[in-house]
PDB file of C-alpha atoms and ligand atoms in Angstrom:
ATOM      1  CA  MET A 547      87.255 125.931 114.595  1.00  0.00           C
ATOM      2  CA  GLU A 548      84.280 123.990 112.522  1.00  0.00           C
ATOM      3  CA  SER A 549      84.176 120.532 113.199  1.00  0.00           C
ATOM      4  CA  VAL A 550      83.608 118.059 110.379  1.00  0.00           C
ATOM      5  CA  GLY A 551      82.917 115.094 112.816  1.00  0.00           C
ATOM      6  CA  ARG A 552      84.118 112.010 114.079  1.00  0.00           C
ATOM      7  CA  LEU A 553      86.384 110.819 111.320  1.00  0.00           C
ATOM      8  CA  PHE A 554      88.054 107.498 110.357  1.00  0.00           C
ATOM      9  CA  VAL A 555      89.561 105.849 107.111  1.00  0.00           C
ATOM     10  CA  ALA A 556      88.707 102.466 106.047  1.00  0.00           C
ATOM     11  CA  VAL A 557      88.186  99.645 103.416  1.00  0.00           C
ATOM     12  CA  PRO A 558      84.587  99.312 102.640  1.00  0.00           C
ATOM     13  CA  LEU A 559      83.094  95.881 101.633  1.00  0.00           C
ATOM     14  CA  THR A 560      81.332  95.331  98.398  1.00  0.00           C
ATOM     15  CA  ASP A 561      77.680  94.439  98.539  1.00  0.00           C
ATOM     16  CA  GLU A 562      78.327  90.910  97.482  1.00  0.00           C
ATOM     17  CA  VAL A 563      80.675  90.226 100.222  1.00  0.00           C
ATOM     18  CA  ARG A 564      78.640  91.914 102.819  1.00  0.00           C
ATOM     19  CA  GLY A 565      75.411  89.708 101.963  1.00  0.00           C
ATOM     20  CA  ALA A 566      77.711  86.468 101.944  1.00  0.00           C
ATOM     21  CA  LEU A 567      79.286  87.303 105.223  1.00  0.00           C
ATOM     22  CA  ALA A 568      75.691  88.112 106.962  1.00  0.00           C
ATOM     23  CA  ALA A 569      74.796  84.648 105.373  1.00  0.00           C
ATOM     24  CA  HIS A 570      77.994  83.108 106.752  1.00  0.00           C
ATOM     25  CA  VAL A 571      77.463  84.797 110.402  1.00  0.00           C
ATOM     26  CA  MET A 572      73.675  83.800 110.701  1.00  0.00           C
ATOM     27  CA  GLU A 573      74.242  80.051 109.514  1.00  0.00           C
ATOM     28  CA  ALA A 574      77.301  79.659 112.128  1.00  0.00           C
ATOM     29  CA  THR A 575      75.212  80.933 115.068  1.00  0.00           C
ATOM     30  CA  ASP A 576      71.733  79.246 113.995  1.00  0.00           C
ATOM     31  CA  ASP A 577      70.385  82.622 113.221  1.00  0.00           C
ATOM     32  CA  ARG A 578      70.979  83.763 117.130  1.00  0.00           C
ATOM     33  CA  PRO A 579      72.304  87.348 117.375  1.00  0.00           C
ATOM     34  CA  LEU A 580      76.038  87.439 118.033  1.00  0.00           C
ATOM     35  CA  PRO A 581      77.055  88.085 121.647  1.00  0.00           C
ATOM     36  CA  GLY A 582      77.351  91.763 122.818  1.00  0.00           C
ATOM     37  CA  LYS A 583      76.471  94.539 120.397  1.00  0.00           C
ATOM     38  CA  PRO A 584      76.732  93.542 117.005  1.00  0.00           C
ATOM     39  CA  VAL A 585      77.927  96.033 114.563  1.00  0.00           C
ATOM     40  CA  ALA A 586      74.845  96.004 111.759  1.00  0.00           C
ATOM     41  CA  PRO A 587      76.032  94.482 108.134  1.00  0.00           C
ATOM     42  CA  PRO A 588      75.767  98.034 106.434  1.00  0.00           C
ATOM     43  CA  ASN A 589      78.312  99.223 108.833  1.00  0.00           C
ATOM     44  CA  TRP A 590      80.902  96.579 108.295  1.00  0.00           C
ATOM     45  CA  HIS A 591      84.248  97.862 107.369  1.00  0.00           C
ATOM     46  CA  VAL A 592      88.132  97.362 107.718  1.00  0.00           C
ATOM     47  CA  THR A 593      89.279 100.519 109.342  1.00  0.00           C
ATOM     48  CA  LEU A 594      92.658 101.470 108.613  1.00  0.00           C
ATOM     49  CA  ARG A 595      93.099 104.793 110.791  1.00  0.00           C
ATOM     50  CA  PHE A 596      90.567 106.350 113.454  1.00  0.00           C
ATOM     51  CA  LEU A 597      91.003 110.190 113.156  1.00  0.00           C
ATOM     52  CA  GLY A 598      88.616 110.855 115.588  1.00  0.00           C
ATOM     53  CA  PRO A 599      87.034 114.426 116.108  1.00  0.00           C
ATOM     54  CA  THR A 600      88.297 116.496 113.529  1.00  0.00           C
ATOM     55  CA  ASP A 601      88.012 120.139 112.470  1.00  0.00           C
ATOM     56  CA  GLY A 602      87.991 121.445 108.631  1.00  0.00           C
ATOM     57  CA  VAL A 603      91.608 122.713 108.369  1.00  0.00           C
ATOM     58  CA  ALA A 604      93.010 119.056 109.880  1.00  0.00           C
ATOM     59  CA  TYR A 605      90.451 117.349 107.536  1.00  0.00           C
ATOM     60  CA  ASP A 606      91.531 119.157 104.492  1.00  0.00           C
ATOM     61  CA  ARG A 607      95.232 118.624 105.299  1.00  0.00           C
ATOM     62  CA  PHE A 608      94.425 114.918 105.583  1.00  0.00           C
ATOM     63  CA  LEU A 609      92.799 114.574 102.354  1.00  0.00           C
ATOM     64  CA  ALA A 610      95.510 116.335 100.605  1.00  0.00           C
ATOM     65  CA  ALA A 611      98.213 114.135 102.285  1.00  0.00           C
ATOM     66  CA  LEU A 612      96.564 111.119 101.484  1.00  0.00           C
ATOM     67  CA  ALA A 613      95.976 112.091  97.951  1.00  0.00           C
ATOM     68  CA  ASP A 614      99.539 112.604  97.676  1.00  0.00           C
ATOM     69  CA  ALA A 615     100.295 109.188  98.912  1.00  0.00           C
ATOM     70  CA  GLU A 616     101.144 106.329  96.694  1.00  0.00           C
ATOM     71  CA  LEU A 617      98.828 103.832  97.451  1.00  0.00           C
ATOM     72  CA  GLY A 618      99.382 101.341  94.680  1.00  0.00           C
ATOM     73  CA  GLY A 619      96.973  99.426  92.552  1.00  0.00           C
ATOM     74  CA  PRO A 620      93.766  97.617  93.303  1.00  0.00           C
ATOM     75  CA  PHE A 621      94.306  93.941  94.966  1.00  0.00           C
ATOM     76  CA  SER A 622      91.943  91.777  97.125  1.00  0.00           C
ATOM     77  CA  VAL A 623      91.851  90.117 100.401  1.00  0.00           C
ATOM     78  CA  THR A 624      90.679  87.004 101.685  1.00  0.00           C
ATOM     79  CA  PHE A 625      89.243  86.428 105.226  1.00  0.00           C
ATOM     80  CA  GLY A 626      89.696  83.930 107.991  1.00  0.00           C
ATOM     81  CA  GLY A 627      87.864  82.801 110.902  1.00  0.00           C
ATOM     82  CA  LEU A 628      86.551  84.454 114.187  1.00  0.00           C
ATOM     83  CA  GLY A 629      89.202  86.142 116.616  1.00  0.00           C
ATOM     84  CA  ALA A 630      88.872  88.425 119.570  1.00  0.00           C
ATOM     85  CA  PHE A 631      90.740  91.287 121.170  1.00  0.00           C
ATOM     86  CA  PRO A 632      92.061  91.100 123.716  1.00  0.00           C
ATOM     87  CA  ARG A 633      91.650  87.086 123.328  1.00  0.00           C
ATOM     88  CA  PRO A 634      88.933  84.989 122.898  1.00  0.00           C
ATOM     89  CA  ALA A 635      88.730  84.178 126.733  1.00  0.00           C
ATOM     90  CA  ARG A 636      88.338  87.543 127.534  1.00  0.00           C
ATOM     91  CA  ALA A 637      86.616  89.001 124.513  1.00  0.00           C
ATOM     92  CA  THR A 638      85.798  92.705 124.214  1.00  0.00           C
ATOM     93  CA  VAL A 639      86.068  92.957 120.481  1.00  0.00           C
ATOM     94  CA  LEU A 640      84.953  89.984 118.349  1.00  0.00           C
ATOM     95  CA  TRP A 641      86.267  90.173 114.520  1.00  0.00           C
ATOM     96  CA  LEU A 642      86.740  88.407 111.624  1.00  0.00           C
ATOM     97  CA  ALA A 643      90.357  87.818 110.562  1.00  0.00           C
ATOM     98  CA  ILE A 644      92.094  88.859 107.095  1.00  0.00           C
ATOM     99  CA  GLU A 645      94.319  86.281 105.574  1.00  0.00           C
ATOM    100  CA  HIS A 646      95.742  87.046 102.219  1.00  0.00           C
ATOM    101  CA  GLY A 647      96.181  90.908 101.678  1.00  0.00           C
ATOM    102  CA  ALA A 648      96.797  91.770 105.132  1.00  0.00           C
ATOM    103  CA  ASP A 649     100.578  92.975 104.312  1.00  0.00           C
ATOM    104  CA  ARG A 650      98.792  95.548 101.648  1.00  0.00           C
ATOM    105  CA  LEU A 651      96.156  96.744 104.184  1.00  0.00           C
ATOM    106  CA  GLU A 652      99.236  97.242 106.654  1.00  0.00           C
ATOM    107  CA  ARG A 653     100.855  99.201 104.041  1.00  0.00           C
ATOM    108  CA  LEU A 654      97.568 101.185 103.298  1.00  0.00           C
ATOM    109  CA  ALA A 655      97.505 101.891 107.147  1.00  0.00           C
ATOM    110  CA  ALA A 656     100.830 103.040 107.361  1.00  0.00           C
ATOM    111  CA  LEU A 657     100.334 105.650 104.651  1.00  0.00           C
ATOM    112  CA  SER A 658      97.051 106.707 106.150  1.00  0.00           C
ATOM    113  CA  GLU A 659      99.056 107.152 109.588  1.00  0.00           C
ATOM    114  CA  GLU A 660     101.807 109.062 107.427  1.00  0.00           C
ATOM    115  CA  ALA A 661      98.994 111.455 106.074  1.00  0.00           C
ATOM    116  CA  ALA A 662      97.383 111.862 109.586  1.00  0.00           C
ATOM    117  CA  GLN A 663     100.777 112.808 111.148  1.00  0.00           C
ATOM    118  CA  ARG A 664     101.482 115.239 108.101  1.00  0.00           C
ATOM    119  CA  ALA A 665      98.139 117.011 108.795  1.00  0.00           C
ATOM    120  CA  GLY A 666      98.898 117.344 112.533  1.00  0.00           C
ATOM    121  CA  PHE A 667      97.168 114.428 114.209  1.00  0.00           C
ATOM    122  CA  PRO A 668      98.978 112.719 117.166  1.00  0.00           C
ATOM    123  CA  PRO A 669     100.917 109.448 116.368  1.00  0.00           C
ATOM    124  CA  GLU A 670      98.458 106.269 116.999  1.00  0.00           C
ATOM    125  CA  ASP A 671     100.162 104.500 119.527  1.00  0.00           C
ATOM    126  CA  ARG A 672      98.440 101.178 119.030  1.00  0.00           C
ATOM    127  CA  PRO A 673      99.542  98.701 116.609  1.00  0.00           C
ATOM    128  CA  PHE A 674      97.664  97.913 113.373  1.00  0.00           C
ATOM    129  CA  HIS A 675      95.879  94.563 113.461  1.00  0.00           C
ATOM    130  CA  PRO A 676      93.958  94.392 110.061  1.00  0.00           C
ATOM    131  CA  HIS A 677      90.245  92.908 111.399  1.00  0.00           C
ATOM    132  CA  LEU A 678      86.726  93.312 110.749  1.00  0.00           C
ATOM    133  CA  THR A 679      84.692  93.911 113.921  1.00  0.00           C
ATOM    134  CA  LEU A 680      81.529  92.013 114.199  1.00  0.00           C
ATOM    135  CA  SER A 681      80.584  92.905 117.751  1.00  0.00           C
ATOM    136  CA  ARG A 682      81.643  94.928 120.690  1.00  0.00           C
ATOM    137  CA  ILE A 683      81.138  93.309 124.162  1.00  0.00           C
ATOM    138  CA  ARG A 684      80.959  94.863 127.443  1.00  0.00           C
ATOM    139  CA  PRO A 685      81.792  93.407 129.921  1.00  0.00           C
ATOM    140  CA  HIS A 686      83.904  90.770 128.350  1.00  0.00           C
ATOM    141  CA  GLN A 687      82.897  87.412 127.730  1.00  0.00           C
ATOM    142  CA  ASP A 688      84.781  83.893 127.223  1.00  0.00           C
ATOM    143  CA  LEU A 689      83.863  83.338 123.346  1.00  0.00           C
ATOM    144  CA  ARG A 690      86.322  80.755 122.752  1.00  0.00           C
ATOM    145  CA  PRO A 691      83.401  78.059 122.047  1.00  0.00           C
ATOM    146  CA  LEU A 692      81.982  80.441 119.353  1.00  0.00           C
ATOM    147  CA  ILE A 693      85.301  81.264 117.705  1.00  0.00           C
ATOM    148  CA  GLU A 694      86.013  77.698 117.384  1.00  0.00           C
ATOM    149  CA  GLN A 695      82.793  76.712 115.928  1.00  0.00           C
ATOM    150  CA  VAL A 696      82.635  79.426 113.284  1.00  0.00           C
ATOM    151  CA  ALA A 697      84.330  78.228 110.048  1.00  0.00           C
ATOM    152  CA  VAL A 698      86.701  80.268 107.898  1.00  0.00           C
ATOM    153  CA  PHE A 699      84.495  82.858 105.638  1.00  0.00           C
ATOM    154  CA  GLN A 700      85.490  81.749 102.018  1.00  0.00           C
ATOM    155  CA  ALA A 701      85.136  84.973 100.001  1.00  0.00           C
ATOM    156  CA  ARG A 702      87.582  87.475  97.990  1.00  0.00           C
ATOM    157  CA  LEU A 703      87.105  91.384  98.615  1.00  0.00           C
ATOM    158  CA  PRO A 704      88.262  93.290  95.928  1.00  0.00           C
ATOM    159  CA  VAL A 705      89.949  96.396  97.480  1.00  0.00           C
ATOM    160  CA  ASP A 706      89.824  99.453  94.830  1.00  0.00           C
ATOM    161  CA  ARG A 707      89.308 102.407  97.096  1.00  0.00           C
ATOM    162  CA  LEU A 708      89.585 103.815 100.489  1.00  0.00           C
ATOM    163  CA  VAL A 709      86.765 105.879 101.991  1.00  0.00           C
ATOM    164  CA  ALA A 710      86.868 108.473 104.752  1.00  0.00           C
ATOM    165  CA  TYR A 711      83.805 108.134 107.135  1.00  0.00           C
ATOM    166  CA  ARG A 712      81.855 110.413 109.211  1.00  0.00           C
ATOM    167  CA  SER A 713      80.682 108.386 112.156  1.00  0.00           C
ATOM    168  CA  HIS A 714      77.340 109.509 113.638  1.00  0.00           C
ATOM    169  CA  LEU A 715      76.715 108.143 117.352  1.00  0.00           C
ATOM    170  CA  GLY A 716      72.931 107.519 117.887  1.00  0.00           C
ATOM    171  CA  ARG A 717      70.827 105.556 120.333  1.00  0.00           C
ATOM    172  CA  GLY A 718      70.662 102.610 117.778  1.00  0.00           C
ATOM    173  CA  GLY A 719      74.354 102.424 117.666  1.00  0.00           C
ATOM    174  CA  ALA A 720      76.738 104.287 115.218  1.00  0.00           C
ATOM    175  CA  THR A 721      75.961 104.907 111.804  1.00  0.00           C
ATOM    176  CA  TYR A 722      79.008 105.699 109.095  1.00  0.00           C
ATOM    177  CA  GLU A 723      78.658 108.265 106.037  1.00  0.00           C
ATOM    178  CA  GLU A 724      80.928 108.235 103.206  1.00  0.00           C
ATOM    179  CA  LEU A 725      82.781 111.532 102.984  1.00  0.00           C
ATOM    180  CA  GLU A 726      85.514 110.914 100.328  1.00  0.00           C
ATOM    181  CA  ASN A 727      86.851 108.291  98.297  1.00  0.00           C
ATOM    182  CA  PHE A 728      90.526 107.675  97.458  1.00  0.00           C
ATOM    183  CA  PRO A 729      90.516 105.236  94.412  1.00  0.00           C
ATOM    184  CA  LEU A 730      93.408 102.701  94.170  1.00  0.00           C
ATOM    185  CA  GLY A 731      95.667 102.839  91.038  1.00  0.00           C
ATOM    186  CA  GLU A 732      94.864 106.421  89.867  1.00  0.00           C
TER     187      GLU A 732
HETATM  188  P1  2AM B1882      87.363  98.619 115.807  1.00  0.00           P
HETATM  189  O1  2AM B1882      86.277  98.343 114.749  1.00  0.00           O
HETATM  190  O2  2AM B1882      88.241  98.097 115.950  1.00  0.00           O
HETATM  191  O3  2AM B1882      86.554  98.989 116.964  1.00  0.00           O
HETATM  192  C1  2AM B1882      84.630 103.479 113.857  1.00  0.00           C
HETATM  193  O4  2AM B1882      84.591 103.574 115.224  1.00  0.00           O
HETATM  194  C2  2AM B1882      86.062 102.763 113.311  1.00  0.00           C
HETATM  195  O5  2AM B1882      87.169 103.331 114.006  1.00  0.00           O
HETATM  196  C3  2AM B1882      86.021 101.165 114.119  1.00  0.00           C
HETATM  197  O6  2AM B1882      85.892 100.290 112.977  1.00  0.00           O
HETATM  198  C4  2AM B1882      87.092 101.171 115.148  1.00  0.00           C
HETATM  199  O7  2AM B1882      87.421 100.281 115.202  1.00  0.00           O
HETATM  200  C5  2AM B1882      87.928 102.286 114.689  1.00  0.00           C
HETATM  201  N1  2AM B1882      88.629 102.919 115.767  1.00  0.00           N
HETATM  202  C6  2AM B1882      89.914 102.837 115.955  1.00  0.00           C
HETATM  203  N2  2AM B1882      90.143 103.285 117.034  1.00  0.00           N
HETATM  204  C7  2AM B1882      89.125 104.047 117.716  1.00  0.00           C
HETATM  205  C8  2AM B1882      89.086 104.670 118.894  1.00  0.00           C
HETATM  206  N3  2AM B1882      89.771 104.792 119.679  1.00  0.00           N
HETATM  207  N4  2AM B1882      87.663 105.034 119.222  1.00  0.00           N
HETATM  208  C9  2AM B1882      86.538 104.497 118.422  1.00  0.00           C
HETATM  209  N5  2AM B1882      86.970 103.963 116.971  1.00  0.00           N
HETATM  210  C10 2AM B1882      88.265 103.387 117.048  1.00  0.00           C
END
């Protein structure tokens, strides 16, 4: 079966929010790189559903199912401070929290999950926690001081579309290619 690639569905950032967040992170860290392997700003996004390696038939079914879903109209989210999975004292993923609008993201994640299952993907077994990954850390580190030091990121992100991305794994880290847009409110 022909493979489309390693796919996921996410909410993209606007260029304005991307630039403001890059400046916020640089200021908060005194221009030092984040610990671990930072995600480059052009790759920042809020994942709703990771599909993984996907063939053409499953992808077409997923697109049809998501196009059928009642995604609702545009909205906006605001951000919080930093946090970490599984917890700040043993951080392996450093992320930016979502404050207002997290409920709408949860709804969109649930609809993406439904579409994935209708397309034949196995159910996601991890609970959905809306977040924006800033860095991946191996082995884990105690990031409590950093997390406490960084202020809330004051910005409002308009959410008016979902995007299906293809992930290209390369030597310099992954890059993400937009494959499909799902506008909200159409
Ligand atoms: P993360 O940011 O929390 O790591 C592309 O890899 C996107 O899909 C990332 O944002 C990543 O989430 C998310 N994702 C979710 N589950 C994944 C998995 N099992 N493997 C890789 N990425 C995953």
